[in-house]
XYZ file of C-alpha atoms in Angstrom:
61
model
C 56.977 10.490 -69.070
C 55.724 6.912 -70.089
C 53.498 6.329 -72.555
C 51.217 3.967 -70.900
C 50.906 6.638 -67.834
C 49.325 8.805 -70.901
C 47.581 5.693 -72.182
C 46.361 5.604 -68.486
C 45.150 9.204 -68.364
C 43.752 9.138 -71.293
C 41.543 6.020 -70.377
C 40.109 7.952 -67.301
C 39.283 10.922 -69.472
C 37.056 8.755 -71.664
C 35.899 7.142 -68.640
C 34.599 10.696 -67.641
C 33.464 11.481 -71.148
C 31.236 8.583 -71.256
C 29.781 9.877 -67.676
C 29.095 12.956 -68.654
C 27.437 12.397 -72.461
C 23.647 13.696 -72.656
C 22.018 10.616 -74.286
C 18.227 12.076 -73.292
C 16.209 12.214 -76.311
C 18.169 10.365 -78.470
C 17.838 6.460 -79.847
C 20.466 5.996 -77.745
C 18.701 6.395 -74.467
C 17.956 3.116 -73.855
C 21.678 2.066 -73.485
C 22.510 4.900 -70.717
C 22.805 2.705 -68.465
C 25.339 1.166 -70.084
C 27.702 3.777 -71.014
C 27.246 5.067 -67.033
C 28.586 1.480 -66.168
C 31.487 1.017 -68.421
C 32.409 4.773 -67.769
C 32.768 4.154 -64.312
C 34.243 1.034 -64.726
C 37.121 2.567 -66.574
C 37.454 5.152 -64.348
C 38.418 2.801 -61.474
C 40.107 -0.107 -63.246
C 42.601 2.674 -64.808
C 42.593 4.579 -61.512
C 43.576 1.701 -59.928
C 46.542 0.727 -62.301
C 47.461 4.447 -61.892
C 47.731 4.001 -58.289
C 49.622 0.338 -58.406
C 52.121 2.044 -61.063
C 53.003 4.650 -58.569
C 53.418 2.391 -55.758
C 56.049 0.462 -57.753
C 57.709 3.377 -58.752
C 58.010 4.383 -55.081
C 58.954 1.371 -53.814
C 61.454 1.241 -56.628
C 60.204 -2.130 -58.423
């Protein structure tokens, strides 16, 4: 398999990761916000260039 289709998975992972990180009761509370947005963000940019990837590959471009 491809390495940017890893690359790709990968990037969804973190996306996840930075979802699910407890940042309660830290210093870093204040930017959870933050870390929710850019996690989701990467979920669905990189989902989306998963998706595109696929469709290219099926429609043999």
């Amino acid at each position: 398999m491809d390495r940017f289709i890893f690359l790709m998975l990968a990037s969804i992972l973190a996306g996840f990761a930075l979802l699910k990180v407890p940042l309660s009761g830290t210093f870093l509370s204040g930017i959870e916000p933050i870390t929710d947005l850019i996690g989701l963000l990467a979920m669905l940019i990189f989902s989306l260039v998963l998706i595109y990837k696929g469709l290219m590959a099926l429609l043999g471009k």
